[in-house]
XYZ file of C-alpha atoms in Angstrom:
635
model
C -16.053 1.319 56.536
C -12.507 0.091 55.843
C -13.895 -2.811 53.822
C -16.035 -0.395 51.797
C -13.009 1.686 50.803
C -11.077 -1.443 49.990
C -13.934 -2.517 47.715
C -13.913 0.859 45.951
C -10.160 0.631 45.557
C -10.498 -2.789 43.936
C -13.083 -1.434 41.508
C -10.740 1.364 40.508
C -7.801 -1.006 40.073
C -9.841 -3.580 38.151
C -12.452 -1.672 36.146
C -15.271 -3.583 34.532
C -14.676 -4.737 30.986
C -16.714 -2.590 28.626
C -19.153 -4.240 26.266
C -17.435 -4.845 22.937
C -18.794 -6.066 19.617
C -16.705 -7.603 16.849
C -15.404 -4.810 14.630
C -17.062 -6.280 11.514
C -20.439 -5.793 13.234
C -20.308 -2.020 13.119
C -22.340 0.814 11.628
C -23.116 0.293 7.960
C -22.351 -3.435 7.982
C -23.622 -5.724 5.230
C -24.385 -9.183 6.632
C -24.839 -12.298 4.532
C -28.499 -12.877 3.758
C -30.233 -16.204 4.333
C -27.524 -17.418 6.702
C -27.303 -17.474 10.524
C -24.927 -14.708 11.647
C -22.708 -14.916 14.734
C -22.815 -11.650 16.666
C -20.084 -11.718 19.305
C -17.861 -9.736 21.584
C -16.733 -9.396 25.187
C -18.196 -8.146 28.468
C -18.037 -8.859 32.181
C -21.825 -8.866 32.382
C -23.525 -12.131 33.197
C -26.122 -11.876 30.435
C -26.274 -10.357 26.941
C -29.388 -9.750 24.863
C -29.587 -9.137 21.096
C -32.325 -7.135 19.416
C -33.047 -6.676 15.719
C -35.021 -3.442 15.499
C -37.674 -3.905 18.191
C -37.585 -7.696 18.116
C -35.676 -9.502 20.822
C -33.628 -12.333 19.308
C -32.167 -14.019 22.397
C -30.661 -13.559 25.831
C -27.601 -15.696 26.601
C -25.249 -16.273 29.495
C -21.671 -15.148 29.032
C -18.638 -17.364 29.565
C -15.161 -16.106 30.481
C -16.258 -12.619 29.464
C -17.055 -13.885 25.953
C -20.486 -13.798 24.374
C -21.969 -14.899 21.086
C -25.568 -14.692 19.910
C -26.690 -16.214 16.607
C -28.864 -13.979 14.488
C -31.349 -16.115 12.520
C -31.217 -15.996 8.694
C -32.679 -12.840 7.188
C -33.720 -12.003 3.631
C -32.020 -9.215 1.730
C -32.980 -5.745 2.880
C -32.544 -2.983 5.422
C -31.788 -0.708 7.064
C -31.995 -2.387 10.428
C -30.715 -1.621 13.895
C -28.886 -4.171 16.013
C -28.952 -3.522 19.756
C -26.781 -5.409 22.216
C -27.790 -5.043 25.846
C -25.684 -6.061 28.832
C -24.741 -3.875 31.810
C -24.432 -1.266 29.104
C -25.840 -0.981 25.588
C -24.404 -0.864 22.087
C -26.418 0.147 19.036
C -25.301 -0.784 15.500
C -27.059 1.378 12.914
C -27.666 1.181 9.168
C -27.425 -2.635 9.003
C -28.269 -4.359 5.707
C -28.542 -7.968 4.641
C -27.201 -8.888 1.245
C -24.234 -10.794 -0.155
C -20.752 -10.587 1.337
C -17.470 -11.390 -0.389
C -13.947 -11.603 0.972
C -11.387 -9.946 -1.340
C -7.808 -10.960 -0.645
C -4.364 -11.144 -2.211
C -1.699 -8.571 -2.951
C -1.402 -5.102 -4.486
C -3.577 -5.617 -7.572
C -6.452 -6.433 -5.223
C -5.484 -3.688 -2.795
C -5.157 -1.043 -5.564
C -7.718 1.697 -4.931
C -10.013 3.613 -7.248
C -7.785 6.653 -6.679
C -5.014 4.895 -8.608
C -7.174 4.361 -11.680
C -9.068 7.653 -11.606
C -7.018 9.090 -14.458
C -8.141 6.212 -16.716
C -11.761 6.100 -15.517
C -12.662 9.571 -14.205
C -16.400 9.136 -14.762
C -16.471 5.924 -12.741
C -15.022 7.850 -9.805
C -16.980 11.071 -10.229
C -20.323 9.335 -10.788
C -19.971 6.635 -8.126
C -23.020 6.708 -5.878
C -23.994 3.220 -4.767
C -24.613 3.430 -1.019
C -25.598 -0.248 -0.880
C -22.168 -1.288 -2.120
C -19.957 -1.219 0.987
C -16.416 -2.166 1.870
C -14.671 -2.933 5.135
C -10.923 -2.490 4.667
C -9.041 -4.747 7.064
C -6.081 -2.999 8.739
C -2.708 -4.047 7.321
C -1.058 -5.927 10.152
C 0.489 -9.289 11.009
C 0.914 -11.711 13.898
C 2.962 -14.900 14.254
C 2.454 -16.185 17.799
C -1.333 -16.730 17.613
C -4.489 -15.855 15.708
C -6.329 -12.609 16.375
C -10.031 -12.905 17.122
C -10.981 -9.361 16.115
C -9.722 -6.329 14.232
C -8.326 -3.378 16.141
C -10.130 -0.919 13.880
C -11.989 -0.557 10.618
C -15.287 0.724 9.315
C -17.766 0.069 6.539
C -17.615 2.661 3.773
C -20.279 3.227 1.150
C -19.369 3.527 -2.511
C -20.199 7.226 -2.625
C -18.229 10.249 -3.882
C -16.792 10.828 -0.398
C -15.351 7.306 -0.104
C -14.906 5.851 -3.590
C -11.218 6.680 -3.941
C -10.412 4.578 -0.870
C -12.073 1.393 -2.131
C -10.421 -1.530 -3.905
C -10.912 -1.017 -7.639
C -11.267 -4.715 -8.492
C -13.690 -5.299 -5.610
C -15.714 -2.183 -6.400
C -16.236 -3.045 -10.061
C -17.134 -6.606 -9.081
C -19.602 -5.412 -6.453
C -21.088 -2.776 -8.759
C -21.891 -5.389 -11.402
C -23.542 -7.712 -8.900
C -25.482 -4.999 -7.098
C -26.929 -3.628 -10.318
C -27.783 -7.076 -11.708
C -29.001 -8.826 -8.560
C -30.479 -5.777 -6.792
C -29.139 -6.725 -3.364
C -26.669 -4.971 -1.062
C -23.093 -6.140 -1.635
C -20.493 -6.091 1.130
C -16.755 -6.494 0.557
C -14.308 -7.467 3.292
C -11.034 -6.232 1.790
C -8.096 -8.114 3.319
C -5.184 -7.588 0.918
C -1.590 -6.426 1.222
C 0.828 -5.423 -1.527
C 3.815 -7.685 -2.169
C 2.506 -10.557 -0.065
C 3.339 -14.155 -1.070
C 0.795 -16.914 -0.668
C 2.499 -18.358 2.443
C 1.621 -15.213 4.396
C -2.097 -15.991 3.898
C -1.832 -19.633 4.976
C -2.496 -21.061 8.431
C 0.149 -23.101 10.191
C -1.838 -26.304 9.703
C -1.860 -25.752 5.922
C 1.913 -25.347 5.886
C 2.755 -28.689 7.509
C 4.361 -30.010 4.292
C 6.619 -26.932 4.319
C 8.456 -26.888 7.662
C 10.883 -24.245 6.389
C 7.956 -21.864 5.905
C 6.633 -22.550 9.392
C 10.096 -21.925 10.849
C 10.409 -18.652 8.900
C 7.157 -17.397 10.391
C 7.649 -18.702 13.900
C 11.020 -16.975 14.152
C 9.063 -13.730 14.338
C 6.682 -15.047 16.982
C 9.373 -13.762 19.319
C 8.864 -9.978 19.487
C 12.555 -9.496 20.261
C 13.424 -10.906 16.838
C 11.046 -8.439 15.191
C 12.523 -5.576 17.176
C 16.134 -6.535 16.476
C 15.531 -7.041 12.766
C 13.679 -3.766 12.357
C 16.179 -1.728 14.347
C 19.268 -3.054 12.583
C 17.773 -2.732 9.120
C 16.294 0.699 9.832
C 19.703 1.923 10.916
C 21.342 0.543 7.780
C 18.669 2.154 5.605
C 18.878 5.475 7.449
C 22.669 5.501 7.166
C 22.457 4.812 3.427
C 20.023 7.676 2.789
C 21.992 10.030 5.059
C 25.123 9.237 3.064
C 23.301 9.763 -0.220
C 21.859 13.109 0.851
C 25.128 14.324 2.370
C 27.125 13.492 -0.771
C 24.592 14.550 -3.366
C 26.341 17.360 -5.276
C 22.930 18.458 -6.500
C 22.089 19.662 -2.994
C 25.353 21.534 -2.463
C 26.011 25.141 -3.478
C 23.505 26.199 -6.127
C 20.928 23.417 -5.987
C 20.455 21.519 -9.201
C 16.719 22.182 -9.070
C 17.353 25.932 -9.048
C 16.354 27.922 -12.160
C 19.623 29.883 -11.756
C 21.787 26.794 -12.294
C 23.792 26.775 -15.522
C 23.198 23.315 -17.018
C 25.043 24.020 -20.247
C 27.675 21.378 -19.494
C 25.172 18.624 -18.701
C 24.840 15.693 -21.093
C 21.785 15.135 -23.274
C 19.517 12.137 -22.816
C 16.478 11.040 -24.812
C 13.590 10.424 -22.441
C 11.785 8.281 -21.518
C 14.649 5.850 -21.129
C 17.283 4.545 -18.736
C 20.354 6.201 -17.318
C 23.058 5.371 -19.881
C 26.408 3.803 -19.061
C 25.217 1.645 -16.147
C 23.974 -1.549 -17.752
C 24.869 -3.573 -14.653
C 22.865 -1.224 -12.441
C 23.279 2.080 -10.642
C 22.922 3.027 -6.992
C 22.937 6.654 -5.966
C 21.486 9.922 -7.263
C 21.202 11.471 -10.680
C 19.405 14.570 -11.841
C 17.506 15.583 -14.954
C 16.486 19.014 -16.189
C 14.291 20.172 -19.037
C 13.489 23.658 -20.311
C 9.815 24.053 -21.220
C 8.493 27.167 -22.980
C 5.006 28.426 -22.067
C 3.395 31.160 -24.146
C 1.068 32.050 -21.268
C 0.599 31.220 -17.614
C -2.352 28.782 -17.290
C -5.513 29.970 -15.537
C -5.495 26.987 -13.185
C -3.025 24.547 -11.659
C -1.649 22.007 -14.103
C -0.438 18.428 -13.875
C 3.172 17.332 -14.149
C 2.789 13.771 -15.414
C 5.959 11.716 -15.217
C 4.793 8.212 -16.051
C 6.786 5.880 -13.803
C 10.313 6.410 -12.521
C 12.762 3.828 -11.142
C 13.184 4.085 -8.208
C 12.359 7.215 -6.132
C 12.039 10.814 -7.295
C 11.573 14.426 -6.254
C 10.124 16.810 -8.833
C 10.651 20.578 -9.013
C 9.219 23.260 -11.289
C 11.164 26.536 -11.302
C 12.713 25.566 -7.982
C 9.373 24.702 -6.318
C 9.019 21.134 -5.134
C 5.744 19.782 -6.543
C 5.908 16.159 -5.426
C 7.872 13.058 -4.599
C 7.403 9.280 -4.676
C 9.476 6.831 -2.645
C 9.366 3.719 -4.845
C 9.006 2.796 -8.492
C 5.453 1.487 -8.945
C 3.027 4.408 -8.368
C 2.246 6.639 -11.341
C 3.775 10.118 -11.005
C 1.073 12.754 -11.156
C 2.005 16.010 -9.429
C -0.055 19.203 -9.202
C 1.853 22.349 -10.168
C 0.406 25.576 -8.676
C -0.030 28.579 -10.936
C 2.438 30.503 -8.791
C 5.231 28.098 -9.756
C 4.855 28.795 -13.487
C 5.890 31.734 -15.585
C 5.578 32.959 -19.131
C 8.518 31.877 -21.255
C 11.217 29.463 -20.055
C 10.310 27.076 -17.220
C 12.726 24.592 -15.642
C 11.592 21.090 -14.671
C 14.144 19.307 -12.494
C 13.923 15.693 -11.323
C 16.081 14.153 -8.613
C 16.166 10.362 -9.031
C 17.382 8.008 -6.305
C 18.231 4.514 -7.556
C 18.590 1.527 -5.252
C 20.904 -0.485 -7.473
C 19.188 -1.742 -10.625
C 18.443 -0.092 -13.930
C 17.232 3.454 -13.334
C 15.139 5.681 -15.554
C 11.780 6.722 -16.931
C 9.566 3.830 -18.049
C 8.583 3.978 -21.717
C 5.010 3.903 -23.063
C 3.766 6.022 -20.177
C 2.426 9.617 -20.279
C 4.936 12.468 -19.813
C 3.485 15.954 -20.072
C 2.846 19.291 -18.391
C -0.737 20.488 -18.722
C -4.329 19.900 -17.713
C -4.449 16.549 -19.521
C -2.581 14.754 -22.282
C -4.537 16.515 -25.030
C -3.984 20.001 -23.588
C -0.354 19.892 -22.602
C 3.283 20.230 -23.498
C 4.936 16.878 -24.149
C 7.947 16.133 -21.981
C 9.270 13.366 -24.197
C 12.498 13.991 -26.082
C 15.734 15.642 -25.052
C 16.557 16.330 -21.400
C 19.853 17.127 -19.708
C 21.198 14.804 -17.025
C 24.084 14.488 -14.591
C 25.085 11.900 -11.982
C 25.581 13.561 -8.604
C 26.576 10.609 -6.407
C 27.232 6.920 -6.922
C 27.378 4.465 -4.026
C 26.745 0.840 -3.063
C 23.315 -0.758 -3.394
C 20.659 0.014 -0.824
C 20.848 -2.383 2.153
C 18.362 -5.231 1.946
C 15.129 -5.172 3.915
C 13.330 -8.059 5.581
C 9.629 -7.597 4.922
C 8.408 -9.157 8.136
C 4.788 -8.534 7.213
C 5.160 -10.991 4.324
C 6.466 -13.886 6.387
C 4.427 -17.136 6.486
C 1.210 -17.240 8.533
C 1.409 -13.597 9.647
C -1.361 -12.198 7.478
C -3.659 -15.165 7.965
C -3.413 -14.820 11.741
C -4.072 -11.082 11.791
C -6.137 -10.298 8.683
C -8.076 -13.467 7.816
C -8.681 -15.393 11.051
C -10.748 -12.587 12.685
C -13.292 -12.783 9.851
C -13.573 -16.582 9.858
C -17.084 -17.716 10.663
C -18.897 -14.677 9.301
C -20.818 -16.185 6.352
C -19.762 -15.300 2.822
C -21.042 -15.704 -0.712
C -17.526 -16.193 -2.081
C -13.849 -15.270 -2.055
C -12.000 -13.156 -4.621
C -8.304 -14.122 -4.745
C -5.854 -11.942 -6.718
C -2.312 -12.937 -5.821
C 0.669 -14.512 -7.529
C 3.102 -11.831 -8.654
C 5.186 -12.279 -5.502
C 5.125 -16.070 -5.899
C 6.018 -16.177 -9.606
C 9.751 -16.634 -8.987
C 9.052 -20.039 -7.359
C 5.907 -21.425 -9.005
C 6.504 -25.174 -8.580
C 4.332 -25.780 -5.489
C 1.882 -22.897 -5.886
C -1.088 -25.074 -6.858
C -0.614 -27.325 -3.836
C -0.375 -24.327 -1.525
C -3.362 -22.530 -3.023
C -5.455 -25.691 -2.872
C -4.485 -26.228 0.774
C -5.243 -22.580 1.564
C -8.695 -22.781 -0.022
C -9.472 -26.007 1.823
C -8.472 -24.473 5.164
C -10.435 -21.274 4.576
C -13.536 -23.250 3.617
C -13.131 -25.310 6.762
C -12.699 -22.285 9.008
C -15.801 -20.667 7.528
C -17.663 -23.974 7.830
C -18.647 -23.535 4.196
C -17.194 -26.543 2.336
C -18.644 -25.315 -0.976
C -17.564 -21.694 -0.579
C -16.844 -20.395 -4.117
C -13.322 -19.177 -4.847
C -12.596 -16.927 -7.811
C -8.906 -16.946 -8.755
C -7.655 -14.063 -10.882
C -4.918 -15.468 -13.096
C -1.748 -13.410 -13.600
C -2.066 -10.942 -16.452
C 0.487 -10.217 -19.184
C 3.548 -8.276 -18.044
C 7.117 -7.427 -19.152
C 8.655 -7.374 -22.624
C 7.238 -9.710 -25.254
C 9.847 -12.158 -26.548
C 10.512 -12.720 -30.242
C 11.200 -16.439 -29.725
C 9.544 -19.030 -27.446
C 11.271 -19.008 -24.059
C 10.642 -20.405 -20.605
C 8.636 -18.180 -18.261
C 8.064 -18.433 -14.521
C 4.996 -16.234 -14.936
C 3.561 -18.731 -17.424
C 4.316 -21.558 -15.005
C 2.560 -19.693 -12.200
C -0.501 -19.219 -14.441
C -0.488 -22.964 -15.120
C -0.386 -23.586 -11.352
C -3.334 -21.235 -10.854
C -5.270 -23.052 -13.561
C -4.506 -26.391 -11.895
C -5.791 -25.140 -8.532
C -8.966 -23.880 -10.206
C -9.907 -27.468 -11.106
C -11.026 -28.049 -7.516
C -14.829 -27.943 -7.061
C -16.559 -24.574 -6.691
C -13.513 -22.724 -8.008
C -13.245 -20.495 -11.085
C -10.264 -19.135 -12.991
C -10.573 -15.534 -14.146
C -8.341 -15.132 -17.202
C -6.710 -11.698 -17.685
C -3.938 -12.568 -20.158
C -5.122 -9.820 -22.521
C -5.660 -6.798 -20.250
C -2.298 -6.188 -18.620
C 0.417 -3.664 -19.405
C 3.893 -4.801 -20.435
C 5.518 -1.967 -18.447
C 3.401 -1.955 -15.305
C 2.826 -4.720 -12.775
C -0.278 -2.760 -11.719
C -2.361 -2.411 -14.915
C -5.203 0.079 -14.645
C -7.930 -1.951 -16.357
C -9.496 -3.145 -13.147
C -12.947 -2.511 -14.611
C -12.691 -5.566 -16.869
C -11.182 -7.702 -14.097
C -14.170 -6.863 -11.917
C -16.591 -7.602 -14.755
C -15.097 -11.021 -15.427
C -15.164 -11.844 -11.723
C -18.813 -10.825 -11.607
C -19.636 -13.088 -14.572
C -18.201 -16.042 -12.667
C -20.182 -15.135 -9.562
C -23.395 -14.786 -11.572
C -22.904 -18.302 -12.885
C -21.674 -20.038 -9.734
C -23.370 -18.100 -6.920
C -26.559 -16.862 -8.554
C -27.015 -19.746 -11.008
C -27.417 -17.428 -13.984
C -26.971 -18.859 -17.458
C -24.026 -16.641 -18.361
C -20.653 -17.463 -19.856
C -17.666 -16.629 -17.680
C -14.871 -18.638 -19.290
C -13.283 -18.631 -22.701
C -13.186 -21.742 -24.907
C -11.414 -24.827 -23.558
C -9.617 -27.562 -25.498
C -11.706 -30.716 -25.856
C -9.309 -32.776 -27.941
C -5.910 -32.791 -29.671
C -5.226 -35.005 -32.650
C -2.793 -35.409 -35.540
C -4.455 -35.211 -38.938
C -2.734 -34.906 -42.353
C 0.545 -33.432 -41.057
C -1.342 -31.036 -38.858
C -2.351 -30.862 -35.245
C -6.047 -30.132 -34.802
C -7.271 -28.548 -31.566
C -11.007 -28.785 -30.976
C -12.508 -26.359 -28.457
C -15.781 -26.636 -26.570
C -17.199 -23.493 -28.204
C -16.739 -21.459 -31.342
C -13.762 -19.110 -31.632
C -14.406 -15.541 -32.732
C -12.302 -14.930 -35.860
C -13.337 -11.267 -35.873
C -11.326 -10.660 -32.706
C -8.088 -12.007 -34.128
C -5.826 -9.112 -35.038
C -3.234 -10.068 -37.638
C -2.024 -13.663 -37.612
C -1.673 -16.288 -34.901
C 1.932 -17.235 -35.688
C 3.283 -16.278 -32.258
C 0.331 -17.606 -30.250
C 1.314 -21.281 -30.385
C 4.666 -22.971 -29.791
C 5.556 -26.652 -30.062
C 8.472 -28.796 -28.959
C 9.809 -32.270 -29.617
C 11.613 -34.612 -27.269
C 14.450 -32.095 -26.913
C 12.104 -29.503 -25.337
C 13.250 -26.901 -27.883
C 10.163 -24.846 -28.701
C 9.398 -23.291 -32.085
C 6.538 -21.126 -33.332
C 3.692 -22.898 -35.108
C 1.487 -21.436 -37.805
C -2.179 -21.475 -36.749
C -5.492 -20.984 -38.539
C -9.013 -20.945 -37.087
C -12.143 -22.568 -38.419
C -15.212 -22.573 -36.199
C -14.280 -24.282 -32.936
C -11.047 -25.724 -34.319
C -7.467 -24.507 -34.669
C -5.167 -26.091 -37.259
C -1.453 -26.026 -36.467
C 1.213 -26.490 -39.133
C 5.007 -26.707 -39.146
C 7.545 -28.943 -40.919
C 8.355 -30.570 -37.568
C 4.774 -30.868 -36.350
C 4.784 -34.695 -36.520
C 7.555 -34.784 -33.917
C 5.668 -32.548 -31.473
C 5.240 -33.814 -27.918
C 4.401 -30.535 -26.181
C 2.160 -27.724 -27.277
C 1.811 -24.306 -25.663
C -0.623 -21.447 -26.178
C -0.030 -17.901 -24.885
C 2.988 -19.094 -22.925
C 5.307 -16.343 -21.720
C 5.556 -13.327 -19.458
C 3.666 -11.201 -21.963
C 2.551 -13.562 -24.713
C 0.481 -13.010 -27.820
C -3.034 -14.209 -26.960
C -5.600 -13.760 -29.723
C -8.287 -16.392 -29.166
C -11.693 -15.451 -27.719
C -15.252 -16.674 -27.751
C -18.049 -14.494 -29.114
C -18.633 -13.030 -25.653
C -15.103 -11.601 -25.689
C -13.684 -13.982 -23.075
C -10.132 -15.157 -23.778
C -8.798 -18.680 -24.041
C -6.623 -19.356 -21.004
C -2.908 -20.041 -21.531
C -2.146 -23.763 -21.566
C 0.466 -26.441 -22.088
C -0.565 -29.824 -23.510
C 1.173 -33.132 -23.992
C 0.531 -34.358 -27.555
C 0.129 -38.098 -28.017
C 0.978 -39.854 -31.274
């Protein structure tokens, strides 16, 4: 009897390990068609059986509580039920076979449909493609080892209930393929805003860069993570406490109050930057604007404040209607009817700046109303006042961006599940140091292909789009250099470059036109994955030659003159041995471009669309742009 109770006690102290299944193999999953699929998990049972609908696939013996059963290749279709039987049973419902793509990179891949709804409301409201599905990988990191599974996550259908949560680029890509190929499309979305390429690389790929390995391995020690976070959190908290305690706008009659007399405030023309602080401003400043309404609207309205650098709190007649903690998201705040009144209304904005230029970004919408057409414009004269100036915000170590961390936690668990291709949209966070980007991206692609055991796995690289102010003269550009590095990496087999030099926004690192990015990605996939005879690249230079005091560029396809707006004078720049670039006059004839300049015979380098936000006017007849390039000109 004593032994019996001891046995029961041992069972209670060491409970049996429940049957688990890899998180990707969950309800609603899309599995790659025509490929064997590993179905795996853990259990303390001796045997595990896998069933597809009513058909038994296999029974296997477990090893060290691990099990893996290979599901034979299946054609596109569904729904199916996967049943895993051990000492207990797990049922995976609504399983489809189709084509699966991994979507990775940084914020422009991560950006959801909710962020672009204002630009494409019908695409959000009318989305109803239940066979387009996305699994969003949890944002996490690890430095001491690779994870084998995800802690959570689920497959979501592209339906009205879920669409706003899905990656915009991946959704538009998947929508095109689903509608053209008539197969289910699954997206594994493993992306994280701000992440540099090193975070997505495995340790073995970083061997040529020991400083990167050391930077990641430092955080393999959890004490280093804890110490860094605690010290920096305290510094950040102290800074914000100081700012809030010393903000005059929160003392006495609050500066968002309608009762405040702002007659002695200075005028400022908005949108624009806080004047008088060209070297940067850290602290708090306030803005107020009086807006006259003839009538109270019948429904809530939108306070649209473009983009603000850095953080803001917005008030209407003393009612807080919204806040944003950093500069990039668009400001779109709902104002309840109860906050508005007939006649004079006060809009007050509290802006917290971390130390750089601070203000309202130009060429963005600023209005109060139901939409831009039915609204009161908020551009023009505001009143402003600085309430507290201090030192810059303490720096933050973004541990989640350190080398290897995202590969170990967000990529490694998916390795081995067959794919049709990889969508890669990253580079903004690497543009400040572009020199070795091609080598790193090539090494990353090679490692991923190896880990998936798919040496020909297609990669689709989205090239950096146009961003920042356009320059009046040819200048050096790290963004242009990064694009050149991306183009170089795309020369590896089974790799495509998706050119987006024409669809960015000069004042927003997150341009909203993700629809066209997705379309161009889909064109490349149709050509490379589905072997369709479709064009997915713009014209490429076949030859460069000097002819009659001109340089003649010959492209591999005809250039569309109808798409050229104005002239091409700022599209091309040339340089001699001194590397001093000058604009070159360009004319188009068929598949050739003729370049002229008094110094053209001394040219040794030629650039097209080279800059942060360059002029780029050359397309083929399908509307696909010529990629930026730099050429060495021989004499």
